[in-house]
Tab-separated table of C-alpha atoms in Angstrom:
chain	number	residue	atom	x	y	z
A	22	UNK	CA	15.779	26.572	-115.671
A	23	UNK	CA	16.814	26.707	-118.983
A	24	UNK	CA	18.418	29.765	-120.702
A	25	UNK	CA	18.767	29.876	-124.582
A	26	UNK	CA	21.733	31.317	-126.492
A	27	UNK	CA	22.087	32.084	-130.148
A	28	UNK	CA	25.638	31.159	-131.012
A	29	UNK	CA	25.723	31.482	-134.693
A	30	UNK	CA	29.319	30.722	-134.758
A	31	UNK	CA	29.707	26.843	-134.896
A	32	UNK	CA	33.269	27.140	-133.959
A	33	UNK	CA	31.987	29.164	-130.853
A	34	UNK	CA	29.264	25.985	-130.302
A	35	UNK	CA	31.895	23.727	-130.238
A	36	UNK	CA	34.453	25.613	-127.805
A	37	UNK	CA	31.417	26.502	-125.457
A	38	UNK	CA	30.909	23.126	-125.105
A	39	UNK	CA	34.349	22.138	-124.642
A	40	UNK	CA	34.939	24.323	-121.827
A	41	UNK	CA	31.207	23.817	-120.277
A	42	UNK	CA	30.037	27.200	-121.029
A	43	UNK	CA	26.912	25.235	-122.507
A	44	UNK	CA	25.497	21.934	-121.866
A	45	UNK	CA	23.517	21.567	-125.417
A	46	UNK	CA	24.362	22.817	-128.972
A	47	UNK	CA	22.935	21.965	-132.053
A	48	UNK	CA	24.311	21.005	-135.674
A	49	UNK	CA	27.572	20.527	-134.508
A	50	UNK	CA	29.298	18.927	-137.866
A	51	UNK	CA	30.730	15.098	-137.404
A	52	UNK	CA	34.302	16.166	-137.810
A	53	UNK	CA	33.792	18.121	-134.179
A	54	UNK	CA	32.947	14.631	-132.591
A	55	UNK	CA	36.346	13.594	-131.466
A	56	UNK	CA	37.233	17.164	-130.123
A	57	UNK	CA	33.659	17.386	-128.206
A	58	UNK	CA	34.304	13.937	-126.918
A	59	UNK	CA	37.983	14.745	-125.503
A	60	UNK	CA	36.169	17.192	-123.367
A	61	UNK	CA	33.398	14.359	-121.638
A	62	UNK	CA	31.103	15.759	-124.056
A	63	UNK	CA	28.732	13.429	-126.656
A	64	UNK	CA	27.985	13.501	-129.815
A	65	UNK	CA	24.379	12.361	-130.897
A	66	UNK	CA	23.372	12.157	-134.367
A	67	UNK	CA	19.747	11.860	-135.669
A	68	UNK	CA	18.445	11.932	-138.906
A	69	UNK	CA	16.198	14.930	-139.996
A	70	UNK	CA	13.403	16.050	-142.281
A	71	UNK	CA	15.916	19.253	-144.076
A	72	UNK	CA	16.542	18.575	-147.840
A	73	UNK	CA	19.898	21.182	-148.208
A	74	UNK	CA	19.947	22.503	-152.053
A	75	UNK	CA	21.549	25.124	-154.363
A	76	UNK	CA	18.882	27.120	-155.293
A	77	UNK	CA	19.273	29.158	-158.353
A	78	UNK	CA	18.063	32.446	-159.323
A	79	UNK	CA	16.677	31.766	-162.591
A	80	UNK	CA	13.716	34.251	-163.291
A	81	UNK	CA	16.140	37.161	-165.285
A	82	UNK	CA	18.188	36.163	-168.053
A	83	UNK	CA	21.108	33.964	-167.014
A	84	UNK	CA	22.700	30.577	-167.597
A	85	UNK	CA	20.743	28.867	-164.864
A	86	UNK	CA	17.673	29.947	-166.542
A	87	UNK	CA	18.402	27.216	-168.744
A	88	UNK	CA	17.102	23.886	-167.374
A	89	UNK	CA	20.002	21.880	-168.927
A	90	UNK	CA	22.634	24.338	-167.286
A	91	UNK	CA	20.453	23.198	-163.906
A	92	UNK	CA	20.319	19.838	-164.945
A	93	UNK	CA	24.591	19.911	-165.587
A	94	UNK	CA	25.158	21.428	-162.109
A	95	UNK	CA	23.911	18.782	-160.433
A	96	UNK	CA	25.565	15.965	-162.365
A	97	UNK	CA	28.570	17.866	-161.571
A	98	UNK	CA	28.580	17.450	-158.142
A	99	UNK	CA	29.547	14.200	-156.146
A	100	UNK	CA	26.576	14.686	-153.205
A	101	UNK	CA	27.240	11.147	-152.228
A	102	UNK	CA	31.335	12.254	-151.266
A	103	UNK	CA	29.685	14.891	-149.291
A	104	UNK	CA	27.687	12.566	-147.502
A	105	UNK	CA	30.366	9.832	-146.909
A	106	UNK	CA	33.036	12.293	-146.207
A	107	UNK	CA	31.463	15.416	-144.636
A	108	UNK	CA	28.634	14.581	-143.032
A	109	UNK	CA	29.725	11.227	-141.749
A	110	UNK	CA	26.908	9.197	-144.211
A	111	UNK	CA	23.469	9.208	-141.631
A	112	UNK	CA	21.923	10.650	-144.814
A	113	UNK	CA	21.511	10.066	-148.628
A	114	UNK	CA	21.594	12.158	-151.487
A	115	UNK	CA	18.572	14.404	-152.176
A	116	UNK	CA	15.936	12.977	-154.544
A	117	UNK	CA	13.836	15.963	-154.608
A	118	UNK	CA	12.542	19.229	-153.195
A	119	UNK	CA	10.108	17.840	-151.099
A	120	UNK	CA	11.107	15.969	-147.314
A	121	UNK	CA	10.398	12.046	-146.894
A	122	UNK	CA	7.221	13.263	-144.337
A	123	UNK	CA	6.183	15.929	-147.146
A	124	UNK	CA	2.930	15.005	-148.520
A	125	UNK	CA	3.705	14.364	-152.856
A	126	UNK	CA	7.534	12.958	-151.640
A	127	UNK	CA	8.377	10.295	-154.383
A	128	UNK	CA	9.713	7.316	-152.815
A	129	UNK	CA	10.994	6.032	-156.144
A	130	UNK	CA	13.075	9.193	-157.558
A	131	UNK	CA	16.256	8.846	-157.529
A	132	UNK	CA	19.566	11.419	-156.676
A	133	UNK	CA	21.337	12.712	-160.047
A	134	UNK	CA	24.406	10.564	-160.314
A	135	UNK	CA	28.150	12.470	-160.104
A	136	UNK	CA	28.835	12.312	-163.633
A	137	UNK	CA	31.165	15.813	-164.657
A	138	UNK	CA	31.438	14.631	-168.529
A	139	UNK	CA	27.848	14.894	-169.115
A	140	UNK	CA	27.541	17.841	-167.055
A	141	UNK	CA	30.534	19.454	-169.419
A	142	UNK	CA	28.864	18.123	-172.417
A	143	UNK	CA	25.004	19.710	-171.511
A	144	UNK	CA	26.835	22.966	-170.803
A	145	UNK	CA	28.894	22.682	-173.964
A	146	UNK	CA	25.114	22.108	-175.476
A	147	UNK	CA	23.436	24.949	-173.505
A	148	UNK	CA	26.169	27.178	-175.068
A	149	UNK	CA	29.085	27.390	-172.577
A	150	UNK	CA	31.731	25.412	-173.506
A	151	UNK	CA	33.909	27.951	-171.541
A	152	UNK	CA	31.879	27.422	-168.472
A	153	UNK	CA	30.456	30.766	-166.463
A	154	UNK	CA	31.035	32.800	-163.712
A	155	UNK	CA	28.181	32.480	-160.536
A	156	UNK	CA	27.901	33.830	-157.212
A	157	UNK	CA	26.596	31.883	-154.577
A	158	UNK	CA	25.611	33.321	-151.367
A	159	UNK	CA	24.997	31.566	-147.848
A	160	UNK	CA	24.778	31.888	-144.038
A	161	UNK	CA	27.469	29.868	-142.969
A	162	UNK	CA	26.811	28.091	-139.667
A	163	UNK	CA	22.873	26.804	-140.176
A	164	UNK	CA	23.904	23.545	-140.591
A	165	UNK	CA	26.286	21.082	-139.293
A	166	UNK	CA	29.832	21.251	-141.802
A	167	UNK	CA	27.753	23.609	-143.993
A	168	UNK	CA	30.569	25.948	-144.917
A	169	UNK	CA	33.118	22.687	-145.885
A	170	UNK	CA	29.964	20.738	-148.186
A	171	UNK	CA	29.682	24.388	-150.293
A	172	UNK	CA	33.213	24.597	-150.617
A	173	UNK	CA	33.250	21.104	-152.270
A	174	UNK	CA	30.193	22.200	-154.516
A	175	UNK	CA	32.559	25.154	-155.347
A	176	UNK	CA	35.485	22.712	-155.891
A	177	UNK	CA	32.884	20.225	-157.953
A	178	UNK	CA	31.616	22.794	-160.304
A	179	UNK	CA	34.725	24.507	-161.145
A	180	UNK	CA	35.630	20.982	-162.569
A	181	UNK	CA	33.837	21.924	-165.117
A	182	UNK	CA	33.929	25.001	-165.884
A	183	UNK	CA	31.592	26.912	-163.670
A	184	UNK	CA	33.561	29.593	-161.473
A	185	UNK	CA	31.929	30.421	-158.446
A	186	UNK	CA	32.350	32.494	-156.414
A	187	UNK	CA	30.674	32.531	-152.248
A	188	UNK	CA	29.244	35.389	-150.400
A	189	UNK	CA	28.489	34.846	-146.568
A	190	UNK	CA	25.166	36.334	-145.392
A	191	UNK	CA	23.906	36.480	-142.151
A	192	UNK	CA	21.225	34.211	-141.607
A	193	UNK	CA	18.487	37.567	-140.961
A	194	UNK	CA	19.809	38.411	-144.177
A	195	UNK	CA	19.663	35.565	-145.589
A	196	UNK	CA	15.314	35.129	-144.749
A	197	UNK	CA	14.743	38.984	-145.709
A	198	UNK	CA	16.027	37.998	-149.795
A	199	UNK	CA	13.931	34.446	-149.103
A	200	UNK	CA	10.781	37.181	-148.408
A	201	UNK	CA	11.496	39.918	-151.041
A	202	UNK	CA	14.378	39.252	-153.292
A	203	UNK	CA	17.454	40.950	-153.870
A	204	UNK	CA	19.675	38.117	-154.885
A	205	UNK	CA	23.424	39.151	-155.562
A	206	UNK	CA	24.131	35.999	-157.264
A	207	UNK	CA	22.708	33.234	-159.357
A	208	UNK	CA	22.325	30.981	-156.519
A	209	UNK	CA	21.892	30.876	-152.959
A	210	UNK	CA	21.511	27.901	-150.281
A	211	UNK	CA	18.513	26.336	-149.049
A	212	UNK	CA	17.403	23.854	-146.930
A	213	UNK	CA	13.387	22.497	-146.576
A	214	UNK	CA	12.660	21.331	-143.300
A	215	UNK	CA	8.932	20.811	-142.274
A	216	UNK	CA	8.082	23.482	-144.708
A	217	UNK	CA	6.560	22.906	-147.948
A	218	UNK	CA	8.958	23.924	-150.744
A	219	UNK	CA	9.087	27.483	-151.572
């Protein structure tokens, strides 16, 4: 018999394990290995089809309706840090949209290197020197160490300039604005599984 819980909390995942509350949980973040293993528990790691992104609102006026503001943001960020340090490096950098399994995935794209000078520069080119103000919402808790990689993104772009600021969703939330809208903010986060990209 097997009886399914939604524990949307991934602080709650990892105490239920700890005290045997649950046998299984699910995207428990590397940094919870050594506190799950304490317990007799294990921590297995596999490597997935999800692409995680920023995506950014940028059908009404706004900075990132300017590709080179988009183009900035990511050189701002260091995705490969978040990957070595956060996520415990079983992945790489995002190339693009689309999943490795994706039919049109581009073997030979590469990730947009961490480079904040030129990402200061094309926003000094786009027309903020100064930077901008952004909201960026989320469900925290969808993804292993989710809520510590968008604080770095938060951390990365406010390196250079870009003050942003997060908004926690729930996740039912979170699909209703995927379906109809209704973004607070200029960006919100996204992962692509074994979808096509929306």
């Amino acid at each position: 018999r097997i009886e399914i819980l939604e524990v949307p909390d991934l602080n709650a995942r990892v105490q239920a394990l700890r005290t045997g509350a649950i046998d299984i949980a699910f995207d428990i973040g590397p940094e919870d290995g050594p506190l799950i293993e304490s317990a007799g528990a294990r921590l297995q790691t596999r490597t997935t089809g999800r692409v995680q992104t920023v995506t950014f609102v940028s059908n009404k006026p706004s900075p990132v309706a300017d590709m080179r503001v988009r183009q900035a943001l990511n050189y701002a960020i260091d995705k490969q840090r978040i990957v070595d340090v956060l996520l415990g490096g079983p992945t790489a950098p995002a190339t693009q949209g689309a999943i490795r399994q994706a039919f049109g995935y581009d073997p030979e794209l590469t990730a947009y290197p961490y480079d904040p000078q030129r990402a200061r520069s094309m926003l000094k080119d786009a027309g903020y020197p100064d930077g901008f103000d952004m909201l960026l919402n989320f469900p925290p808790g969808a993804m292993a160490a989710d809520e510590a990689y968008y604080q770095q993104v938060v951390s990365d772009l406010r390196a250079v300039g870009v003050n942003v600021e997060i908004e926690t969703s729930t996740f039912a939330q979170h699909i209703s604005r995927i379906r109809t809208g209704g973004w607070p903010g200029l960006g919100f986060g996204m992962d692509f599984n074994n979808m096509p990209p929306l």
